[in-house]
mmCIF file of C-alpha atoms and ligand atoms in Angstrom:
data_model
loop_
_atom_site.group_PDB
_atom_site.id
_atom_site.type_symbol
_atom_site.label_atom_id
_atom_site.label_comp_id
_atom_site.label_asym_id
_atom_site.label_seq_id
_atom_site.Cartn_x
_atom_site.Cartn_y
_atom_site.Cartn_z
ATOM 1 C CA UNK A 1 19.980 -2.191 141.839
ATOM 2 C CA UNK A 2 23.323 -0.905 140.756
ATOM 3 C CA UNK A 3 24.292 1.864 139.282
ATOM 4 C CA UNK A 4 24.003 2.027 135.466
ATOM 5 C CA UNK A 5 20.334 0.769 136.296
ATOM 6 C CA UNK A 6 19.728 3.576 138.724
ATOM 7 C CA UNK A 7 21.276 5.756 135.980
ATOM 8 C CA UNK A 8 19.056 4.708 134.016
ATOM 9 C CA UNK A 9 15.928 5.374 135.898
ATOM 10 C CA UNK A 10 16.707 8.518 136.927
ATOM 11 C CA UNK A 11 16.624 9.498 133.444
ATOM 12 C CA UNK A 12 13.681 8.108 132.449
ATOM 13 C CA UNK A 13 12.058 9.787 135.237
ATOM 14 C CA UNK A 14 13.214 13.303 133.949
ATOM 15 C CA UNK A 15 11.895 12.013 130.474
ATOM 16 C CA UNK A 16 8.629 11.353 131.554
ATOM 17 C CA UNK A 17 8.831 14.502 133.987
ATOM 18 C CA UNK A 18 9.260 16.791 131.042
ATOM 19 C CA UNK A 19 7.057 14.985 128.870
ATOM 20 C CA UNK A 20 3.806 15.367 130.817
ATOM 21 C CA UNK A 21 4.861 19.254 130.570
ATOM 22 C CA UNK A 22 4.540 19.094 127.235
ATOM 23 C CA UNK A 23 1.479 17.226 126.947
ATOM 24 C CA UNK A 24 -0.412 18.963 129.368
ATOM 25 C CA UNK A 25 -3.060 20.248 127.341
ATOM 26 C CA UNK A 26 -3.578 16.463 126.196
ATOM 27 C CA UNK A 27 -6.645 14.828 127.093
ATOM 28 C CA UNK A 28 -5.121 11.569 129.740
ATOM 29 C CA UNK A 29 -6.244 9.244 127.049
ATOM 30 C CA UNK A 30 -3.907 11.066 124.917
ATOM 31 C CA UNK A 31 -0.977 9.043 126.777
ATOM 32 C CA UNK A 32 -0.248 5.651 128.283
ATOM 33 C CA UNK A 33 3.026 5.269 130.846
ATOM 34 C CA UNK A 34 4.711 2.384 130.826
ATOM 35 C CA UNK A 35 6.925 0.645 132.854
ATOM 36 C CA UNK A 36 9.079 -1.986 131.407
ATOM 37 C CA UNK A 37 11.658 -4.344 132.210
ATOM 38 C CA UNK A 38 11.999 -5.305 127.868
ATOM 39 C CA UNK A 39 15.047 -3.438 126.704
ATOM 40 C CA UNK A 40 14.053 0.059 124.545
ATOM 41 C CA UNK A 41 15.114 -1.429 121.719
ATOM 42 C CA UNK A 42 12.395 -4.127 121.772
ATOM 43 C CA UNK A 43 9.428 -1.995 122.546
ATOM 44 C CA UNK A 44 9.772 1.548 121.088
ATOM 45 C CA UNK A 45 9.171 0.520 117.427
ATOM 46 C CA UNK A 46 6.569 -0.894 118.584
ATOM 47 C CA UNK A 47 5.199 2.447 120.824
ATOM 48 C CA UNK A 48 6.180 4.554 117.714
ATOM 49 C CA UNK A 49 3.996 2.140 115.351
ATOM 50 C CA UNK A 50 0.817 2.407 118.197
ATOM 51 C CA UNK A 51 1.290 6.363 118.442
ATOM 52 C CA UNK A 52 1.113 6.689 114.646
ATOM 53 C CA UNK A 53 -1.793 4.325 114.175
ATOM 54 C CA UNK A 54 -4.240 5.847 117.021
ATOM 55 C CA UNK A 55 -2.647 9.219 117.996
ATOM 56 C CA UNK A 56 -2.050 8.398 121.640
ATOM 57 C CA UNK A 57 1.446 8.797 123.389
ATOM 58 C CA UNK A 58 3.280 6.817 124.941
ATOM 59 C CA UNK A 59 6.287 7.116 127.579
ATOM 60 C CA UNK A 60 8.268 4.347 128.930
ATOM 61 C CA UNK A 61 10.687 3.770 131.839
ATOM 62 C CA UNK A 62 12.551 0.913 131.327
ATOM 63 C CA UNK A 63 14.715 -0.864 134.366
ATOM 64 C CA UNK A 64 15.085 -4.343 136.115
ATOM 65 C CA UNK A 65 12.140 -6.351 136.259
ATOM 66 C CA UNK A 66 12.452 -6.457 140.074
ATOM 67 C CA UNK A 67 13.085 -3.100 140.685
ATOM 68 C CA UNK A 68 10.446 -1.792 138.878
ATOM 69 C CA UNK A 69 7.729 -3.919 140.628
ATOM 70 C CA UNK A 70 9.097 -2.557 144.041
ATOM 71 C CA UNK A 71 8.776 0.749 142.641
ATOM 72 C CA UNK A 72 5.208 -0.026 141.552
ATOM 73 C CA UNK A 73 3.927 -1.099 144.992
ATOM 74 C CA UNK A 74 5.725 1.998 147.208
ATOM 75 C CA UNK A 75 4.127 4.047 144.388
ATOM 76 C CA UNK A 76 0.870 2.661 145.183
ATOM 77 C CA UNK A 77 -2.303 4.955 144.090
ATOM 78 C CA UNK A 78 0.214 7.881 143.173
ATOM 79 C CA UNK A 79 1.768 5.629 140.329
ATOM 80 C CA UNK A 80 2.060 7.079 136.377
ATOM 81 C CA UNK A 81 2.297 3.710 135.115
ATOM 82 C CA UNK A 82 -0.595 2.443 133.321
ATOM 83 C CA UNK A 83 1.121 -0.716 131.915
ATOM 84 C CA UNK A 84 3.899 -2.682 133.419
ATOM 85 C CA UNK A 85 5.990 -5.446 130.829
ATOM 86 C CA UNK A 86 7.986 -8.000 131.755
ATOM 87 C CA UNK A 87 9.251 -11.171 130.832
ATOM 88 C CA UNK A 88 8.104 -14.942 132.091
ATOM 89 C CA UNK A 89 4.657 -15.943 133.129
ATOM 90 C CA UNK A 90 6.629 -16.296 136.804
ATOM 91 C CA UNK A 91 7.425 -12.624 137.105
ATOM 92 C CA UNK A 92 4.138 -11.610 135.803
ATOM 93 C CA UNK A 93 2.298 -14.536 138.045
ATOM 94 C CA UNK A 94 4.769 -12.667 140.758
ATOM 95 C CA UNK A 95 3.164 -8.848 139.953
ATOM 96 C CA UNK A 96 -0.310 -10.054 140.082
ATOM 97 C CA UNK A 97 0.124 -11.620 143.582
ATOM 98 C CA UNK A 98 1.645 -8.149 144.806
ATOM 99 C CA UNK A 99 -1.692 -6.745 143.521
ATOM 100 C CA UNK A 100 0.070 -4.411 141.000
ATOM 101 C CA UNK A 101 -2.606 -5.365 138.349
ATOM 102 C CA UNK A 102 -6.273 -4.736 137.346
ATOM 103 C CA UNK A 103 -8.353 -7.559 135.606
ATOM 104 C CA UNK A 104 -8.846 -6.393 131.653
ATOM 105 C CA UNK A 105 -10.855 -9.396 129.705
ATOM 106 C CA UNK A 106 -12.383 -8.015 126.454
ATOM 107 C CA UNK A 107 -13.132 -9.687 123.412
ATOM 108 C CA UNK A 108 -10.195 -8.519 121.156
ATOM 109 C CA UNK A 109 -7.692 -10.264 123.847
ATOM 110 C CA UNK A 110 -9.351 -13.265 124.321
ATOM 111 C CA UNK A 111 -9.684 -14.006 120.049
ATOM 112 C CA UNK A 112 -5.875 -12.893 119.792
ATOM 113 C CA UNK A 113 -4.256 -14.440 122.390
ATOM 114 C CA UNK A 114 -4.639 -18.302 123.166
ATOM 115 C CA UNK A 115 -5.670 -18.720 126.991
ATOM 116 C CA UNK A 116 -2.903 -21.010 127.902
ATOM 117 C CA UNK A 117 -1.104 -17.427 127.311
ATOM 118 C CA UNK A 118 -3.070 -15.608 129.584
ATOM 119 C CA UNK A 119 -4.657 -14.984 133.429
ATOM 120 C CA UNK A 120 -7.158 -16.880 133.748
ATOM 121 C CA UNK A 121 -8.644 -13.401 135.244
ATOM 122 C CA UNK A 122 -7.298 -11.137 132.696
ATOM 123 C CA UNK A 123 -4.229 -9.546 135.254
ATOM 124 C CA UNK A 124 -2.031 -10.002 132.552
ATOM 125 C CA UNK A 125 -1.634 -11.270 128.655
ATOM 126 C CA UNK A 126 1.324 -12.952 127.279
ATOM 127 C CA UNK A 127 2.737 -11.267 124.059
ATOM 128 C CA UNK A 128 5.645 -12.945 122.915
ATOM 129 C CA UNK A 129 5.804 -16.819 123.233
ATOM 130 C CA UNK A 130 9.318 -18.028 124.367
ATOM 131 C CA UNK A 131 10.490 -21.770 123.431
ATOM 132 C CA UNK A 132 12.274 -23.682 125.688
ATOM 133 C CA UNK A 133 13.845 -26.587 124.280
ATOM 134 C CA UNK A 134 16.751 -29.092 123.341
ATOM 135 C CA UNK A 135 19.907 -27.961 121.632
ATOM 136 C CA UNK A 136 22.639 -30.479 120.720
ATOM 137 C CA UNK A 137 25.554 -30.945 118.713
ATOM 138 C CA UNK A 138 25.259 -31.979 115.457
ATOM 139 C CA UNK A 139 29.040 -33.571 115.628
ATOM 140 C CA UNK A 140 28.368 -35.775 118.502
ATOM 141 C CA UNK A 141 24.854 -36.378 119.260
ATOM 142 C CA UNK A 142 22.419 -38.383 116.759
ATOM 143 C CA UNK A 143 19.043 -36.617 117.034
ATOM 144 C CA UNK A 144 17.235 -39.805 116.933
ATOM 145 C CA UNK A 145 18.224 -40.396 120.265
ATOM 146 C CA UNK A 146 16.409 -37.444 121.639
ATOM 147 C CA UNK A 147 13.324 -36.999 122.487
ATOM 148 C CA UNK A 148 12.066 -35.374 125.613
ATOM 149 C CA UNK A 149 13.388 -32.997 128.901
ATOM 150 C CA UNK A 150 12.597 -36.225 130.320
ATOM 151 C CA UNK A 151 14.653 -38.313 128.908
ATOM 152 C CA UNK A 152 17.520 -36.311 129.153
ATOM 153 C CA UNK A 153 17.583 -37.775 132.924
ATOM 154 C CA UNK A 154 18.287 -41.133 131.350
ATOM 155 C CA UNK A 155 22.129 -41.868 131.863
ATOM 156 C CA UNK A 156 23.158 -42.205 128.608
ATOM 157 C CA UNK A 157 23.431 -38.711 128.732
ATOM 158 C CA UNK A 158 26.041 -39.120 131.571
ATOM 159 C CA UNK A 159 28.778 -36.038 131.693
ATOM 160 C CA UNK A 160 27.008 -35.246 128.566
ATOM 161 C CA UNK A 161 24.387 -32.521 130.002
ATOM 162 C CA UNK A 162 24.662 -28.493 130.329
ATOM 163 C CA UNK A 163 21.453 -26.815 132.297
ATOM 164 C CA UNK A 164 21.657 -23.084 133.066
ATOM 165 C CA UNK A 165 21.518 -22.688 136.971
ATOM 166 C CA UNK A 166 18.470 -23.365 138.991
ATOM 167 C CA UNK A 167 18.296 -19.565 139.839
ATOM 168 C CA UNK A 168 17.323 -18.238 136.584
ATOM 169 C CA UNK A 169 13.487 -17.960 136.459
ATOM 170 C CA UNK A 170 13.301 -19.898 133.244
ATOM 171 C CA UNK A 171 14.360 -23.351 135.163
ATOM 172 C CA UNK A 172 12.096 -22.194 137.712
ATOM 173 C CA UNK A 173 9.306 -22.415 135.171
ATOM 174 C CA UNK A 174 10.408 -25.248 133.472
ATOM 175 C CA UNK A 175 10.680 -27.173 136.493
ATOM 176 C CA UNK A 176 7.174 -25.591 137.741
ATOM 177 C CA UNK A 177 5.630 -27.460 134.196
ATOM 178 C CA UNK A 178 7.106 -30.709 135.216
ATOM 179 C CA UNK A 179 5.619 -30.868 138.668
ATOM 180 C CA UNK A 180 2.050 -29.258 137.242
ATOM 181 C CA UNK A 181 2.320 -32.609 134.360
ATOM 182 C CA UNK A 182 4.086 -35.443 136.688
ATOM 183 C CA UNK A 183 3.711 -34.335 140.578
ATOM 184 C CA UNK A 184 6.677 -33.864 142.725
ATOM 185 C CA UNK A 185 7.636 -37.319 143.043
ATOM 186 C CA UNK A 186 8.510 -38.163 139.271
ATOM 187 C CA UNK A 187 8.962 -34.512 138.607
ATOM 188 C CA UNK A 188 12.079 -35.336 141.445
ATOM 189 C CA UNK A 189 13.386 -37.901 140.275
ATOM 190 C CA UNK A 190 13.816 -35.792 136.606
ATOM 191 C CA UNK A 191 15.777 -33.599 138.047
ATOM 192 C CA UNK A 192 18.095 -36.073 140.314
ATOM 193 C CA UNK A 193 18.478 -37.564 136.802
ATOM 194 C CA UNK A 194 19.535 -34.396 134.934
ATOM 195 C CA UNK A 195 21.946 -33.594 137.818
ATOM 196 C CA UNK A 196 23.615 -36.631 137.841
ATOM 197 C CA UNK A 197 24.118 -36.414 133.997
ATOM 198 C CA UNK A 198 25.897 -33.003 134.234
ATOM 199 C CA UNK A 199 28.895 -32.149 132.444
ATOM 200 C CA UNK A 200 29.636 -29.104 134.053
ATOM 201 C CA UNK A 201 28.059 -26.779 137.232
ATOM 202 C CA UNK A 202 25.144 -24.793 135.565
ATOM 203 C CA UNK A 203 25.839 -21.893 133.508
ATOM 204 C CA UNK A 204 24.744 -18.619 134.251
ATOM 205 C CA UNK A 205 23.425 -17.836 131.066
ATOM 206 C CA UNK A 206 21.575 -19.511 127.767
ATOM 207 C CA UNK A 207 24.755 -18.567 125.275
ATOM 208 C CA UNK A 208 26.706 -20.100 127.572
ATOM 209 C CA UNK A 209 25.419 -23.236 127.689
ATOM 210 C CA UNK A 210 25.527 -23.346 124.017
ATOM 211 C CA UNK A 211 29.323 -22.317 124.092
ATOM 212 C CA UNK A 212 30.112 -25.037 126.464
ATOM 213 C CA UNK A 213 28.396 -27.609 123.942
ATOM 214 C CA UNK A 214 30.504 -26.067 121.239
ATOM 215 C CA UNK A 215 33.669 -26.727 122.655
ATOM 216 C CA UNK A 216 33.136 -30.094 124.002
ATOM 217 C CA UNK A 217 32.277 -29.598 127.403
ATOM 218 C CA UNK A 218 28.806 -31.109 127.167
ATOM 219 C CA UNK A 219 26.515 -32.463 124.261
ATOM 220 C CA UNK A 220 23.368 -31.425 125.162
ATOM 221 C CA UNK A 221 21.301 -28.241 126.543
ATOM 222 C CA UNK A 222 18.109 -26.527 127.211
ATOM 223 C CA UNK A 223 17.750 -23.349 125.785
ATOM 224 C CA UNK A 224 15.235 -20.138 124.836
ATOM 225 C CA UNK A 225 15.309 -20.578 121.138
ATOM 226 C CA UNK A 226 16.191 -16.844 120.821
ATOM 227 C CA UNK A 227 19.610 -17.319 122.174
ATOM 228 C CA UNK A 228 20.386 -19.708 119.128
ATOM 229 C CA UNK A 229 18.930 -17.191 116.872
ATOM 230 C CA UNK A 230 21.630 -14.640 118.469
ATOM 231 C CA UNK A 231 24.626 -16.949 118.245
ATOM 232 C CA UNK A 232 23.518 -18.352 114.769
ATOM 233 C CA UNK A 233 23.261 -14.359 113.583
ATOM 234 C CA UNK A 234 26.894 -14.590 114.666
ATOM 235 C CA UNK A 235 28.429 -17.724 113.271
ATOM 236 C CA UNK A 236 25.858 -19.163 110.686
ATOM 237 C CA UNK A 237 28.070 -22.581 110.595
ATOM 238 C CA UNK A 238 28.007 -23.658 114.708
ATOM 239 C CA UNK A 239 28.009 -26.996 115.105
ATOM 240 C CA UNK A 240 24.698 -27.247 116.995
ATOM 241 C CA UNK A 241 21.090 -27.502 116.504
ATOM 242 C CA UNK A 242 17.310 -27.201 118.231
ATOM 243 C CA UNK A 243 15.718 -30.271 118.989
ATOM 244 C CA UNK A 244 11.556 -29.971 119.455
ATOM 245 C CA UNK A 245 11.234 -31.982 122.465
ATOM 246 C CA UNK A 246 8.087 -34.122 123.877
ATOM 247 C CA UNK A 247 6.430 -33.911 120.853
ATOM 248 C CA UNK A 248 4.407 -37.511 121.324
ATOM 249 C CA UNK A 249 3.788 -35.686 125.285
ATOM 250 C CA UNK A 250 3.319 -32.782 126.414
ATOM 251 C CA UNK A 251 4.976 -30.450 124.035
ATOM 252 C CA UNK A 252 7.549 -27.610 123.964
ATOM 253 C CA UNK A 253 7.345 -26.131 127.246
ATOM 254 C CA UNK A 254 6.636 -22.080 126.376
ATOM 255 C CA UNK A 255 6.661 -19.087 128.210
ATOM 256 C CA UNK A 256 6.260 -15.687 127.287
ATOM 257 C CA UNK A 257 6.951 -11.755 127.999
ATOM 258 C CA UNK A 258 3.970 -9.623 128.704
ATOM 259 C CA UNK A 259 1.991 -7.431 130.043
ATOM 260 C CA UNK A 260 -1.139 -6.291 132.532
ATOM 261 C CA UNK A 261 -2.473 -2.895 133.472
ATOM 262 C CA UNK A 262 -1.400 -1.819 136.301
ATOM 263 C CA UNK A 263 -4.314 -1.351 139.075
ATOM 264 C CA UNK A 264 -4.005 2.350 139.929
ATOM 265 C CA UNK A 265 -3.179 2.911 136.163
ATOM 266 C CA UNK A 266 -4.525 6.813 135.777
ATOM 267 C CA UNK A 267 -5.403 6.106 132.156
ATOM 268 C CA UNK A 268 -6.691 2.446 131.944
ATOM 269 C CA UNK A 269 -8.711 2.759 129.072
ATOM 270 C CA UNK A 270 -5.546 4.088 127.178
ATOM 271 C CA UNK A 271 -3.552 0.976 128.136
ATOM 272 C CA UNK A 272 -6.694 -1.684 127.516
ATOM 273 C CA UNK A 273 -6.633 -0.169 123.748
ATOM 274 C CA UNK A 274 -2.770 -0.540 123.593
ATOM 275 C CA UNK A 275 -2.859 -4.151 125.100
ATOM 276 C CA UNK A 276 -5.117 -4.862 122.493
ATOM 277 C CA UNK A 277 -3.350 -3.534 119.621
ATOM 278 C CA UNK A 278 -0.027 -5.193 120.821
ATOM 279 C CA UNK A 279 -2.123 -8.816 120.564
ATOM 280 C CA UNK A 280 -3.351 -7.258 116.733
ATOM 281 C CA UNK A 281 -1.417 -8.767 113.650
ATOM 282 C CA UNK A 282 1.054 -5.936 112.871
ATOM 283 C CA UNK A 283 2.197 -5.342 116.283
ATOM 284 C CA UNK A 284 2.531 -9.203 116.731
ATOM 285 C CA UNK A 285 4.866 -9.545 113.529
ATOM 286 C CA UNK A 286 6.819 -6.551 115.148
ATOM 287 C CA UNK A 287 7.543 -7.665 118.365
ATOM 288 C CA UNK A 288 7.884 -11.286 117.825
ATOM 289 C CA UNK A 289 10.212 -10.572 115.151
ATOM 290 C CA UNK A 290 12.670 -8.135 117.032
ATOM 291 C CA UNK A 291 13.620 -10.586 119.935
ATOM 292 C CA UNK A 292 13.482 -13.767 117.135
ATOM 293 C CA UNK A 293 10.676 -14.903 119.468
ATOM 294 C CA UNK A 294 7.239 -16.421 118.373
ATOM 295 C CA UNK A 295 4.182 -14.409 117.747
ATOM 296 C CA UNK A 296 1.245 -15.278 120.570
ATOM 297 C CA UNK A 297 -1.335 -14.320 118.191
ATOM 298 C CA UNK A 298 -0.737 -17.598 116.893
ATOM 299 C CA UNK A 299 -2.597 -16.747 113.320
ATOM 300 C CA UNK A 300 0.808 -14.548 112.755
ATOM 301 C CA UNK A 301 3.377 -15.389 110.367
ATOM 302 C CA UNK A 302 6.926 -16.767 112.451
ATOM 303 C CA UNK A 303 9.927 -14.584 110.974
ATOM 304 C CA UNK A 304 11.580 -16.328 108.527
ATOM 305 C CA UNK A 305 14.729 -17.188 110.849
ATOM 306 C CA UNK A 306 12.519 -19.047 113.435
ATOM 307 C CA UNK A 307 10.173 -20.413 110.756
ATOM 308 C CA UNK A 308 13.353 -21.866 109.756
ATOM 309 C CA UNK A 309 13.527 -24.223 112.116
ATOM 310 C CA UNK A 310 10.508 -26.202 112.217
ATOM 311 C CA UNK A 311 7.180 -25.805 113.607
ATOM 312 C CA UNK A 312 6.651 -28.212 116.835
ATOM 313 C CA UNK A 313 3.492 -28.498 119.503
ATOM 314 C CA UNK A 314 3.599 -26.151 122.522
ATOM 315 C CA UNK A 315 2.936 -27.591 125.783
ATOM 316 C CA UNK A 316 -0.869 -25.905 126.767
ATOM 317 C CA UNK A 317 -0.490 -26.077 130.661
ATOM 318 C CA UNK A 318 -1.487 -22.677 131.453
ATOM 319 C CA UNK A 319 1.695 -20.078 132.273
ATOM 320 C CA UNK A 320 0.315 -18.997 135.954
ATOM 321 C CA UNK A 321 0.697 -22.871 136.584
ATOM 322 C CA UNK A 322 4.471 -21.385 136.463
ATOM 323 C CA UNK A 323 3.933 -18.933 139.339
ATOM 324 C CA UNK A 324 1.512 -21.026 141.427
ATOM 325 C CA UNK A 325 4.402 -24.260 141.235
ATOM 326 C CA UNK A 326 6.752 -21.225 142.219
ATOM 327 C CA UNK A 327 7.699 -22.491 145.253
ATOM 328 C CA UNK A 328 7.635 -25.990 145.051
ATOM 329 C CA UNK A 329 9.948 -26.172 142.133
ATOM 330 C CA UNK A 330 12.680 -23.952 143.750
ATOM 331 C CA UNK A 331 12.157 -26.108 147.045
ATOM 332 C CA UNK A 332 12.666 -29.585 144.771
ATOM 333 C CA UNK A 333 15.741 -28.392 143.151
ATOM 334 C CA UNK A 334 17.163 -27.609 146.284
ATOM 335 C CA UNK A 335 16.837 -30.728 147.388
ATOM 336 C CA UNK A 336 17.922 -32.204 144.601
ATOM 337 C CA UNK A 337 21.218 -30.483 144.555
ATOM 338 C CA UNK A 338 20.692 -28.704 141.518
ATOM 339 C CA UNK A 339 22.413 -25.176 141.849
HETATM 340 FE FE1 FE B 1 16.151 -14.245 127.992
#
């Protein structure tokens, strides 16, 4: 933890400190802690819109995934948090194992949210979808020769490839979805392909795999579509564009940010009904919209940047296929020198 994120928490601490002072006299479904690793700006129109709409509070300490799932299990039974949010099946997958969740399967969930989304046993609910998929450049690649993350191992993309590094828990899921639909073997040989065909040692970061395609470092790249909506917000004319990949297979592969109630959560019932409403059609449109991601109540409305670009198919394998492949996709890339 550094720091600024320690700075951070210690703050939100004192927030929430002098906030249950003030709501003493509340009744403890009267307010629902949360603990969050989605920046503030992401989530508190959306806690201002739930407050307004059903009357119950809500405070939120916001820090490093990692950090706050640490501070979740030394908490233990003595924790305030009734929710905890994060991003990527993996992390949430990751939560659940540590036993930081409780099991919450009702009705309203289950219509709203699709179950390839979801736990199988309820420990958490995806709320945002994340894309991951193919962007190019429009001066010097012809999208009829794309077509899937697979093919990208073929060597006509030679020195042509950018992949963000193997670190980032988004490859780790990605990778996790191509072992769960081809096994290690073939799932192996996709990666020796893609790291063959790089341009350049993985980037750190999404944007900057999409700079190094725009200045001719590399012609191709896998990225969270939210990350082009970011850099397009920027410079409307970039020379680069998404590509919906294994469309005749297995789809987009997807992830999302979410959420579970925590297990020692001292106002559960509080949480279930704000898990619930975040799945509901206004709160979808919110949140979906504010990070330019997709809506997982998938009978919501894209905004009208994403819609822009297409719909496409969304690969179905279920996200904790992305936890339980953990292991085995960190150990194959590894092995197949992919840093
Ligand atoms: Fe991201």
């Amino acid at each position: 933890m550094n720091i600024k994120t320690q700075g951070v928490l210690v703050l939100a601490v004192l927030v929430l400190a002098v906030t249950s002072i003030g709501t003493a006299q509340a009744k403890s479904e009267g307010l629902v802690t949360i603990y969050s690793s989605r920046k503030e700006h992401l989530i508190k129109p959306l806690f201002e819109s739930f407050t307004k709409d059903t009357g119950i509070k809500v405070m939120y300490l916001t820090g490093k995934g990692g950090a706050l799932i640490e501070r979740l299990k030394l908490e233990g039974k003595n924790t305030k948090a009734d929710m905890f949010m994060t991003v990527d099946a993996g992390n949430l997958w990751y939560a659940a194992t540590q036993g930081l969740f409780q099991a919450v399967q009702t009705q309203t969930l289950e219509s709203n949210i699709p179950s390839h989304l979801r736990d199988p046993k309820g420990l958490w609910t995806g709320l945002s979808v994340r894309a991951r998929t193919i962007v190019y450049s429009t001066e010097r690649v012809n999208p009829a020769d794309l077509s899937t993350y697979e093919n990208l191992a073929d060597a006509k993309w030679a020195n042509r490839l950018c992949l963000r590094t193997s670190k980032k828990i988004y490859t780790k899921s990605l990778v996790a979805s191509m072992i769960y639909h081809h096994g290690k073997n073939k799932a192996g040989d996709i990666i020796s392909g893609w790291v063959n065909n790089l341009a350049a040692t993985p980037n750190a970061k999404d944007s900057h795999v999409m700079n190094a395609i725009v200045s001719g470092q590399c012609d191709v790249g896998l990225v969270n579509t939210y990350y082009f909506a970011r850099l397009i917000a920027k410079r409307p004319n970039v020379p680069l564009r998404l590509f919906w990949a294994n469309q005749d297979t297995t789809g987009v592969h997807v992830n999302v940010s979410g959420a579970g109630v925590t297990k020692y959560a001292p106002n559960a019932k509080g949480a279930i009904k704000l898990l619930e409403w975040l799945s509901s059609a206004k709160a979808q449109a919110i949140y979906a919209s504010l990070n330019k991601e997709y809506p997982a109540n998938q009978n919501i409305a894209e905004d009208e940047v994403v819609s822009s670009w297409g719909s496409f198919k969304q690969d179905k394998m279920n996200l904790t296929q992305a936890g339980v492949l953990q292991a085995d996709a960190v150990k194959l890339m590894q092995t197949k020198d992919y840093r």
